[in-house]
């Protein structure tokens, strides 16, 4: 499974961005897709995950109500809509795939290359 994250950029606090994760290889629609982020000097942290069917989603508390994860299996793409962005959301965002809806990096087998999100105050 290959994953390609895109859509990052520079935005002012309160603004929005939509990240995309294009997937290919194997039967990607059977995999759960997660988003993680890593700020400089910090560990990679869980952001959101969506099940292969799209029926189950889960978010870390700090993004609930602001971020929405969705997927379009026909397009082999997963999206992360990020609204009301805050400076503390600044990080490199990674998408990943695995067989279960989990919040640990150890639960994901395949990772994309990451896309930078910078939120200015």
mmCIF file of N, CA and C in Angstrom:
data_model
loop_
_atom_site.group_PDB
_atom_site.id
_atom_site.type_symbol
_atom_site.label_atom_id
_atom_site.label_comp_id
_atom_site.label_asym_id
_atom_site.label_seq_id
_atom_site.Cartn_x
_atom_site.Cartn_y
_atom_site.Cartn_z
ATOM 1 N N UNK A 1 0.841 -1.182 0.000
ATOM 2 C CA UNK A 1 0.000 0.000 0.000
ATOM 3 C C UNK A 1 0.887 1.246 0.000
ATOM 4 N N UNK A 2 0.604 2.154 -0.908
ATOM 5 C CA UNK A 2 1.339 3.418 -0.953
ATOM 6 C C UNK A 2 0.383 4.550 -0.582
ATOM 7 N N UNK A 3 0.900 5.507 0.157
ATOM 8 C CA UNK A 3 0.101 6.646 0.588
ATOM 9 C C UNK A 3 0.836 7.940 0.264
ATOM 10 N N UNK A 4 0.090 8.922 -0.211
ATOM 11 C CA UNK A 4 0.662 10.219 -0.563
ATOM 12 C C UNK A 4 -0.193 11.309 0.071
ATOM 13 N N UNK A 5 0.378 12.005 1.055
ATOM 14 C CA UNK A 5 -0.333 13.088 1.721
ATOM 15 C C UNK A 5 -0.059 14.409 1.009
ATOM 16 N N UNK A 6 -1.073 15.250 0.946
ATOM 17 C CA UNK A 6 -0.926 16.568 0.320
ATOM 18 C C UNK A 6 -1.936 17.525 0.926
ATOM 19 N N UNK A 7 -1.790 18.803 0.585
ATOM 20 C CA UNK A 7 -2.756 19.798 1.022
ATOM 21 C C UNK A 7 -2.283 20.693 2.147
ATOM 22 N N UNK A 8 -1.097 20.453 2.666
ATOM 23 C CA UNK A 8 -0.588 21.301 3.728
ATOM 24 C C UNK A 8 -0.241 22.692 3.222
ATOM 25 N N UNK A 9 0.081 23.572 4.143
ATOM 26 C CA UNK A 9 0.446 24.929 3.779
ATOM 27 C C UNK A 9 0.494 25.835 4.977
ATOM 28 N N UNK A 10 0.566 27.132 4.687
ATOM 29 C CA UNK A 10 0.607 28.158 5.723
ATOM 30 C C UNK A 10 -0.760 28.831 5.797
ATOM 31 N N UNK A 11 -1.304 28.907 6.989
ATOM 32 C CA UNK A 11 -2.623 29.511 7.178
ATOM 33 C C UNK A 11 -2.634 30.287 8.477
ATOM 34 N N UNK A 12 -3.447 31.319 8.547
ATOM 35 C CA UNK A 12 -3.581 32.083 9.785
ATOM 36 C C UNK A 12 -4.474 31.344 10.773
ATOM 37 N N UNK A 13 -4.282 31.634 12.025
ATOM 38 C CA UNK A 13 -5.130 31.051 13.063
ATOM 39 C C UNK A 13 -6.592 31.343 12.751
ATOM 40 N N UNK A 14 -7.416 30.322 12.937
ATOM 41 C CA UNK A 14 -8.827 30.444 12.610
ATOM 42 C C UNK A 14 -9.174 30.004 11.211
ATOM 43 N N UNK A 15 -8.173 29.784 10.399
ATOM 44 C CA UNK A 15 -8.381 29.381 9.020
ATOM 45 C C UNK A 15 -8.604 27.882 8.882
ATOM 46 N N UNK A 16 -8.691 27.444 7.619
ATOM 47 C CA UNK A 16 -8.979 26.041 7.322
ATOM 48 C C UNK A 16 -8.023 25.496 6.271
ATOM 49 N N UNK A 17 -7.817 24.203 6.326
ATOM 50 C CA UNK A 17 -7.084 23.464 5.308
ATOM 51 C C UNK A 17 -7.744 22.106 5.155
ATOM 52 N N UNK A 18 -7.624 21.531 3.970
ATOM 53 C CA UNK A 18 -8.068 20.157 3.767
ATOM 54 C C UNK A 18 -6.896 19.332 3.279
ATOM 55 N N UNK A 19 -6.522 18.346 4.066
ATOM 56 C CA UNK A 19 -5.468 17.420 3.681
ATOM 57 C C UNK A 19 -6.085 16.243 2.937
ATOM 58 N N UNK A 20 -5.322 15.737 1.993
ATOM 59 C CA UNK A 20 -5.740 14.557 1.246
ATOM 60 C C UNK A 20 -4.683 13.474 1.392
ATOM 61 N N UNK A 21 -5.128 12.246 1.418
ATOM 62 C CA UNK A 21 -4.240 11.084 1.455
ATOM 63 C C UNK A 21 -4.660 10.170 0.314
ATOM 64 N N UNK A 22 -3.880 10.185 -0.749
ATOM 65 C CA UNK A 22 -4.169 9.326 -1.896
ATOM 66 C C UNK A 22 -3.499 7.977 -1.677
ATOM 67 N N UNK A 23 -4.268 6.919 -1.847
ATOM 68 C CA UNK A 23 -3.744 5.589 -1.583
ATOM 69 C C UNK A 23 -3.739 4.751 -2.854
ATOM 70 N N UNK A 24 -2.869 3.780 -2.888
ATOM 71 C CA UNK A 24 -2.803 2.867 -4.028
ATOM 72 C C UNK A 24 -2.185 1.557 -3.586
ATOM 73 N N UNK A 25 -2.383 0.532 -4.416
ATOM 74 C CA UNK A 25 -1.829 -0.766 -4.077
ATOM 75 C C UNK A 25 -2.803 -1.598 -3.286
ATOM 76 N N UNK A 26 -2.662 -2.878 -3.354
ATOM 77 C CA UNK A 26 -3.526 -3.831 -2.659
ATOM 78 C C UNK A 26 -4.981 -3.388 -2.692
ATOM 79 N N UNK A 27 -5.745 -3.761 -1.739
ATOM 80 C CA UNK A 27 -7.140 -3.341 -1.670
ATOM 81 C C UNK A 27 -7.256 -2.321 -0.549
ATOM 82 N N UNK A 28 -6.948 -1.081 -0.877
ATOM 83 C CA UNK A 28 -6.853 -0.063 0.155
ATOM 84 C C UNK A 28 -8.180 0.193 0.837
ATOM 85 N N UNK A 29 -9.273 -0.086 0.136
ATOM 86 C CA UNK A 29 -10.570 0.159 0.753
ATOM 87 C C UNK A 29 -10.809 -0.769 1.936
ATOM 88 N N UNK A 30 -9.993 -1.797 2.101
ATOM 89 C CA UNK A 30 -10.133 -2.692 3.243
ATOM 90 C C UNK A 30 -9.332 -2.237 4.453
ATOM 91 N N UNK A 31 -8.611 -1.160 4.326
ATOM 92 C CA UNK A 31 -7.748 -0.702 5.408
ATOM 93 C C UNK A 31 -8.339 0.506 6.123
ATOM 94 N N UNK A 32 -8.102 0.557 7.414
ATOM 95 C CA UNK A 32 -8.404 1.753 8.172
ATOM 96 C C UNK A 32 -7.278 2.762 7.917
ATOM 97 N N UNK A 33 -7.639 4.037 7.859
ATOM 98 C CA UNK A 33 -6.673 5.084 7.572
ATOM 99 C C UNK A 33 -6.612 6.068 8.722
ATOM 100 N N UNK A 34 -5.403 6.354 9.162
ATOM 101 C CA UNK A 34 -5.216 7.282 10.263
ATOM 102 C C UNK A 34 -4.404 8.497 9.847
ATOM 103 N N UNK A 35 -4.547 9.547 10.619
ATOM 104 C CA UNK A 35 -3.709 10.741 10.492
ATOM 105 C C UNK A 35 -2.978 10.944 11.817
ATOM 106 N N UNK A 36 -1.692 11.185 11.714
ATOM 107 C CA UNK A 36 -0.859 11.534 12.857
ATOM 108 C C UNK A 36 -0.162 12.846 12.531
ATOM 109 N N UNK A 37 0.400 13.476 13.554
ATOM 110 C CA UNK A 37 1.180 14.688 13.319
ATOM 111 C C UNK A 37 2.389 14.710 14.240
ATOM 112 N N UNK A 38 3.396 15.425 13.792
ATOM 113 C CA UNK A 38 4.618 15.521 14.579
ATOM 114 C C UNK A 38 5.155 16.939 14.491
ATOM 115 N N UNK A 39 5.203 17.588 15.642
ATOM 116 C CA UNK A 39 5.766 18.931 15.735
ATOM 117 C C UNK A 39 7.253 18.816 16.052
ATOM 118 N N UNK A 40 8.029 19.845 15.750
ATOM 119 C CA UNK A 40 9.476 19.791 16.023
ATOM 120 C C UNK A 40 9.767 19.499 17.487
ATOM 121 N N UNK A 41 10.626 18.528 17.726
ATOM 122 C CA UNK A 41 11.016 18.185 19.077
ATOM 123 C C UNK A 41 10.009 17.373 19.861
ATOM 124 N N UNK A 42 8.925 16.979 19.197
ATOM 125 C CA UNK A 42 7.886 16.221 19.885
ATOM 126 C C UNK A 42 7.686 14.866 19.218
ATOM 127 N N UNK A 43 7.045 13.968 19.951
ATOM 128 C CA UNK A 43 6.746 12.655 19.404
ATOM 129 C C UNK A 43 5.560 12.751 18.438
ATOM 130 N N UNK A 44 5.510 11.778 17.540
ATOM 131 C CA UNK A 44 4.379 11.711 16.625
ATOM 132 C C UNK A 44 3.123 11.377 17.429
ATOM 133 N N UNK A 45 2.046 12.121 17.186
ATOM 134 C CA UNK A 45 0.828 11.914 17.963
ATOM 135 C C UNK A 45 -0.359 11.637 17.055
ATOM 136 N N UNK A 46 -1.284 10.878 17.583
ATOM 137 C CA UNK A 46 -2.503 10.514 16.876
ATOM 138 C C UNK A 46 -3.406 11.732 16.717
ATOM 139 N N UNK A 47 -4.049 11.830 15.538
ATOM 140 C CA UNK A 47 -4.999 12.906 15.281
ATOM 141 C C UNK A 47 -6.398 12.347 15.042
ATOM 142 N N UNK A 48 -6.521 11.451 14.073
ATOM 143 C CA UNK A 48 -7.839 10.928 13.714
ATOM 144 C C UNK A 48 -7.674 9.624 12.945
ATOM 145 N N UNK A 49 -8.753 8.838 12.930
ATOM 146 C CA UNK A 49 -8.740 7.585 12.181
ATOM 147 C C UNK A 49 -10.143 7.330 11.655
ATOM 148 N N UNK A 50 -10.203 6.641 10.511
ATOM 149 C CA UNK A 50 -11.479 6.263 9.926
ATOM 150 C C UNK A 50 -11.399 4.803 9.511
ATOM 151 N N UNK A 51 -12.465 4.070 9.778
ATOM 152 C CA UNK A 51 -12.492 2.657 9.421
ATOM 153 C C UNK A 51 -12.617 2.492 7.909
ATOM 154 N N UNK A 52 -12.382 1.262 7.441
ATOM 155 C CA UNK A 52 -12.377 1.018 6.005
ATOM 156 C C UNK A 52 -13.727 1.351 5.387
ATOM 157 N N UNK A 53 -14.809 1.149 6.122
ATOM 158 C CA UNK A 53 -16.148 1.426 5.591
ATOM 159 C C UNK A 53 -16.531 2.891 5.720
ATOM 160 N N UNK A 54 -15.794 3.612 6.550
ATOM 161 C CA UNK A 54 -16.156 4.995 6.840
ATOM 162 C C UNK A 54 -17.165 5.108 7.967
ATOM 163 N N UNK A 55 -17.579 3.990 8.506
ATOM 164 C CA UNK A 55 -18.620 4.010 9.513
ATOM 165 C C UNK A 55 -18.138 4.352 10.909
ATOM 166 N N UNK A 56 -16.852 4.250 11.124
ATOM 167 C CA UNK A 56 -16.294 4.549 12.443
ATOM 168 C C UNK A 56 -15.191 5.584 12.298
ATOM 169 N N UNK A 57 -15.287 6.618 13.112
ATOM 170 C CA UNK A 57 -14.228 7.634 13.161
ATOM 171 C C UNK A 57 -13.880 7.889 14.622
ATOM 172 N N UNK A 58 -12.671 8.337 14.827
ATOM 173 C CA UNK A 58 -12.218 8.633 16.190
ATOM 174 C C UNK A 58 -11.193 9.751 16.106
ATOM 175 N N UNK A 59 -11.276 10.670 17.088
ATOM 176 C CA UNK A 59 -10.406 11.855 17.082
ATOM 177 C C UNK A 59 -9.731 12.017 18.434
ATOM 178 N N UNK A 60 -8.570 12.599 18.405
ATOM 179 C CA UNK A 60 -7.968 13.003 19.659
ATOM 180 C C UNK A 60 -8.753 14.198 20.199
ATOM 181 N N UNK A 61 -8.766 14.366 21.507
ATOM 182 C CA UNK A 61 -9.626 15.378 22.120
ATOM 183 C C UNK A 61 -9.334 16.794 21.616
ATOM 184 N N UNK A 62 -8.088 17.091 21.346
ATOM 185 C CA UNK A 62 -7.723 18.461 20.996
ATOM 186 C C UNK A 62 -8.258 18.913 19.636
ATOM 187 N N UNK A 63 -8.711 17.978 18.798
ATOM 188 C CA UNK A 63 -9.217 18.359 17.478
ATOM 189 C C UNK A 63 -10.708 18.094 17.322
ATOM 190 N N UNK A 64 -11.332 17.492 18.301
ATOM 191 C CA UNK A 64 -12.767 17.197 18.209
ATOM 192 C C UNK A 64 -13.560 18.483 18.003
ATOM 193 N N UNK A 65 -14.487 18.422 17.067
ATOM 194 C CA UNK A 65 -15.298 19.589 16.752
ATOM 195 C C UNK A 65 -14.653 20.537 15.761
ATOM 196 N N UNK A 66 -13.380 20.346 15.468
ATOM 197 C CA UNK A 66 -12.678 21.205 14.504
ATOM 198 C C UNK A 66 -12.237 20.432 13.256
ATOM 199 N N UNK A 67 -11.833 19.205 13.432
ATOM 200 C CA UNK A 67 -11.346 18.381 12.329
ATOM 201 C C UNK A 67 -12.389 17.317 11.974
ATOM 202 N N UNK A 68 -12.462 16.989 10.688
ATOM 203 C CA UNK A 68 -13.354 15.928 10.229
ATOM 204 C C UNK A 68 -12.602 15.035 9.255
ATOM 205 N N UNK A 69 -12.609 13.742 9.530
ATOM 206 C CA UNK A 69 -11.975 12.778 8.637
ATOM 207 C C UNK A 69 -13.057 12.096 7.813
ATOM 208 N N UNK A 70 -12.769 11.878 6.537
ATOM 209 C CA UNK A 70 -13.723 11.217 5.660
ATOM 210 C C UNK A 70 -12.947 10.460 4.594
ATOM 211 N N UNK A 71 -13.648 9.600 3.866
ATOM 212 C CA UNK A 71 -12.966 8.851 2.823
ATOM 213 C C UNK A 71 -13.885 8.641 1.640
ATOM 214 N N UNK A 72 -13.277 8.546 0.482
ATOM 215 C CA UNK A 72 -13.970 8.235 -0.754
ATOM 216 C C UNK A 72 -13.243 7.042 -1.354
ATOM 217 N N UNK A 73 -13.764 5.846 -1.109
ATOM 218 C CA UNK A 73 -13.083 4.633 -1.563
ATOM 219 C C UNK A 73 -13.064 4.527 -3.082
ATOM 220 N N UNK A 74 -14.024 5.120 -3.737
ATOM 221 C CA UNK A 74 -14.031 5.096 -5.198
ATOM 222 C C UNK A 74 -12.829 5.867 -5.759
ATOM 223 N N UNK A 75 -12.387 6.875 -5.007
ATOM 224 C CA UNK A 75 -11.233 7.680 -5.415
ATOM 225 C C UNK A 75 -9.966 7.283 -4.665
ATOM 226 N N UNK A 76 -10.083 6.272 -3.802
ATOM 227 C CA UNK A 76 -8.932 5.826 -2.999
ATOM 228 C C UNK A 76 -8.280 6.994 -2.261
ATOM 229 N N UNK A 77 -9.097 7.825 -1.686
ATOM 230 C CA UNK A 77 -8.593 9.027 -1.026
ATOM 231 C C UNK A 77 -9.284 9.231 0.323
ATOM 232 N N UNK A 78 -8.492 9.628 1.296
ATOM 233 C CA UNK A 78 -8.996 9.990 2.607
ATOM 234 C C UNK A 78 -8.698 11.468 2.824
ATOM 235 N N UNK A 79 -9.635 12.166 3.443
ATOM 236 C CA UNK A 79 -9.511 13.600 3.663
ATOM 237 C C UNK A 79 -9.484 13.926 5.149
ATOM 238 N N UNK A 80 -8.797 14.998 5.474
ATOM 239 C CA UNK A 80 -8.848 15.550 6.827
ATOM 240 C C UNK A 80 -9.156 17.029 6.687
ATOM 241 N N UNK A 81 -10.407 17.381 6.947
ATOM 242 C CA UNK A 81 -10.823 18.781 6.919
ATOM 243 C C UNK A 81 -10.491 19.405 8.255
ATOM 244 N N UNK A 82 -9.696 20.455 8.233
ATOM 245 C CA UNK A 82 -9.238 21.086 9.464
ATOM 246 C C UNK A 82 -9.754 22.523 9.498
ATOM 247 N N UNK A 83 -10.620 22.811 10.441
ATOM 248 C CA UNK A 83 -11.189 24.148 10.613
ATOM 249 C C UNK A 83 -10.736 24.748 11.937
ATOM 250 N N UNK A 84 -10.906 26.045 12.064
ATOM 251 C CA UNK A 84 -10.552 26.762 13.300
ATOM 252 C C UNK A 84 -9.142 26.401 13.751
ATOM 253 N N UNK A 85 -8.229 26.446 12.829
ATOM 254 C CA UNK A 85 -6.860 26.029 13.123
ATOM 255 C C UNK A 85 -6.201 26.944 14.146
ATOM 256 N N UNK A 86 -5.354 26.333 14.946
ATOM 257 C CA UNK A 86 -4.637 27.025 16.010
ATOM 258 C C UNK A 86 -3.130 26.881 15.791
ATOM 259 N N UNK A 87 -2.342 27.783 16.322
ATOM 260 C CA UNK A 87 -0.885 27.649 16.171
ATOM 261 C C UNK A 87 -0.365 26.302 16.671
ATOM 262 N N UNK A 88 -0.994 25.759 17.686
ATOM 263 C CA UNK A 88 -0.541 24.468 18.218
ATOM 264 C C UNK A 88 -0.857 23.292 17.298
ATOM 265 N N UNK A 89 -1.582 23.537 16.217
ATOM 266 C CA UNK A 89 -1.810 22.495 15.214
ATOM 267 C C UNK A 89 -0.639 22.399 14.235
ATOM 268 N N UNK A 90 0.301 23.310 14.332
ATOM 269 C CA UNK A 90 1.455 23.297 13.441
ATOM 270 C C UNK A 90 2.263 22.019 13.621
ATOM 271 N N UNK A 91 2.476 21.322 12.512
ATOM 272 C CA UNK A 91 3.180 20.038 12.552
ATOM 273 C C UNK A 91 3.277 19.491 11.135
ATOM 274 N N UNK A 92 4.043 18.422 10.995
ATOM 275 C CA UNK A 92 3.995 17.623 9.770
ATOM 276 C C UNK A 92 2.918 16.570 9.992
ATOM 277 N N UNK A 93 2.001 16.492 9.056
ATOM 278 C CA UNK A 93 0.887 15.558 9.151
ATOM 279 C C UNK A 93 1.149 14.353 8.245
ATOM 280 N N UNK A 94 0.956 13.164 8.824
ATOM 281 C CA UNK A 94 1.187 11.920 8.116
ATOM 282 C C UNK A 94 -0.097 11.111 8.049
ATOM 283 N N UNK A 95 -0.346 10.471 6.913
ATOM 284 C CA UNK A 95 -1.424 9.495 6.852
ATOM 285 C C UNK A 95 -0.808 8.097 6.838
ATOM 286 N N UNK A 96 -1.590 7.147 7.285
ATOM 287 C CA UNK A 96 -1.085 5.794 7.445
ATOM 288 C C UNK A 96 -2.255 4.818 7.335
ATOM 289 N N UNK A 97 -1.935 3.566 7.099
ATOM 290 C CA UNK A 97 -2.991 2.571 6.968
ATOM 291 C C UNK A 97 -2.670 1.336 7.794
ATOM 292 N N UNK A 98 -3.724 0.681 8.245
ATOM 293 C CA UNK A 98 -3.577 -0.512 9.047
ATOM 294 C C UNK A 98 -4.886 -1.257 9.135
ATOM 295 N N UNK A 99 -4.877 -2.391 9.834
ATOM 296 C CA UNK A 99 -6.065 -3.242 9.859
ATOM 297 C C UNK A 99 -7.070 -2.912 10.954
ATOM 298 N N UNK A 100 -6.722 -2.010 11.867
ATOM 299 C CA UNK A 100 -7.611 -1.741 12.995
ATOM 300 C C UNK A 100 -7.714 -0.247 13.282
ATOM 301 N N UNK A 101 -8.787 0.138 13.913
ATOM 302 C CA UNK A 101 -8.983 1.526 14.336
ATOM 303 C C UNK A 101 -8.288 1.684 15.683
ATOM 304 N N UNK A 102 -7.045 2.159 15.635
ATOM 305 C CA UNK A 102 -6.256 2.315 16.846
ATOM 306 C C UNK A 102 -5.593 3.681 16.857
ATOM 307 N N UNK A 103 -5.078 4.072 18.007
ATOM 308 C CA UNK A 103 -4.457 5.387 18.141
ATOM 309 C C UNK A 103 -2.948 5.330 18.282
ATOM 310 N N UNK A 104 -2.389 4.139 18.259
ATOM 311 C CA UNK A 104 -0.942 3.986 18.394
ATOM 312 C C UNK A 104 -0.281 3.866 17.033
ATOM 313 N N UNK A 105 0.907 4.448 16.904
ATOM 314 C CA UNK A 105 1.638 4.331 15.642
ATOM 315 C C UNK A 105 1.950 2.875 15.327
ATOM 316 N N UNK A 106 2.053 2.052 16.364
ATOM 317 C CA UNK A 106 2.399 0.644 16.154
ATOM 318 C C UNK A 106 1.302 -0.136 15.434
ATOM 319 N N UNK A 107 0.112 0.444 15.391
ATOM 320 C CA UNK A 107 -0.990 -0.250 14.746
ATOM 321 C C UNK A 107 -1.088 -0.025 13.250
ATOM 322 N N UNK A 108 -0.173 0.733 12.687
ATOM 323 C CA UNK A 108 -0.234 1.079 11.276
ATOM 324 C C UNK A 108 0.988 0.548 10.538
ATOM 325 N N UNK A 109 0.731 -0.066 9.398
ATOM 326 C CA UNK A 109 1.797 -0.742 8.673
ATOM 327 C C UNK A 109 2.450 0.148 7.612
ATOM 328 N N UNK A 110 1.671 1.016 7.007
ATOM 329 C CA UNK A 110 2.160 1.804 5.889
ATOM 330 C C UNK A 110 1.979 3.285 6.179
ATOM 331 N N UNK A 111 2.976 4.083 5.780
ATOM 332 C CA UNK A 111 2.975 5.513 6.071
ATOM 333 C C UNK A 111 3.287 6.310 4.814
ATOM 334 N N UNK A 112 2.649 7.465 4.709
ATOM 335 C CA UNK A 112 2.980 8.405 3.657
ATOM 336 C C UNK A 112 4.137 9.291 4.083
ATOM 337 N N UNK A 113 4.509 10.224 3.223
ATOM 338 C CA UNK A 113 5.723 11.010 3.462
ATOM 339 C C UNK A 113 5.483 12.253 4.316
ATOM 340 N N UNK A 114 4.253 12.651 4.554
ATOM 341 C CA UNK A 114 3.969 13.807 5.398
ATOM 342 C C UNK A 114 3.791 15.091 4.612
ATOM 343 N N UNK A 115 2.967 15.975 5.160
ATOM 344 C CA UNK A 115 2.760 17.292 4.575
ATOM 345 C C UNK A 115 2.776 18.329 5.698
ATOM 346 N N UNK A 116 3.456 19.442 5.478
ATOM 347 C CA UNK A 116 3.649 20.448 6.517
ATOM 348 C C UNK A 116 2.426 21.349 6.634
ATOM 349 N N UNK A 117 1.966 21.518 7.854
ATOM 350 C CA UNK A 117 0.908 22.474 8.168
ATOM 351 C C UNK A 117 1.474 23.490 9.140
ATOM 352 N N UNK A 118 1.399 24.760 8.786
ATOM 353 C CA UNK A 118 1.897 25.826 9.644
ATOM 354 C C UNK A 118 0.776 26.827 9.879
ATOM 355 N N UNK A 119 0.467 27.059 11.142
ATOM 356 C CA UNK A 119 -0.598 27.986 11.505
ATOM 357 C C UNK A 119 0.032 29.170 12.219
ATOM 358 N N UNK A 120 -0.119 30.340 11.641
ATOM 359 C CA UNK A 120 0.463 31.537 12.232
ATOM 360 C C UNK A 120 -0.546 32.224 13.147
ATOM 361 N N UNK A 121 -0.018 32.862 14.191
ATOM 362 C CA UNK A 121 -0.897 33.535 15.160
ATOM 363 C C UNK A 121 -1.183 34.975 14.750
#
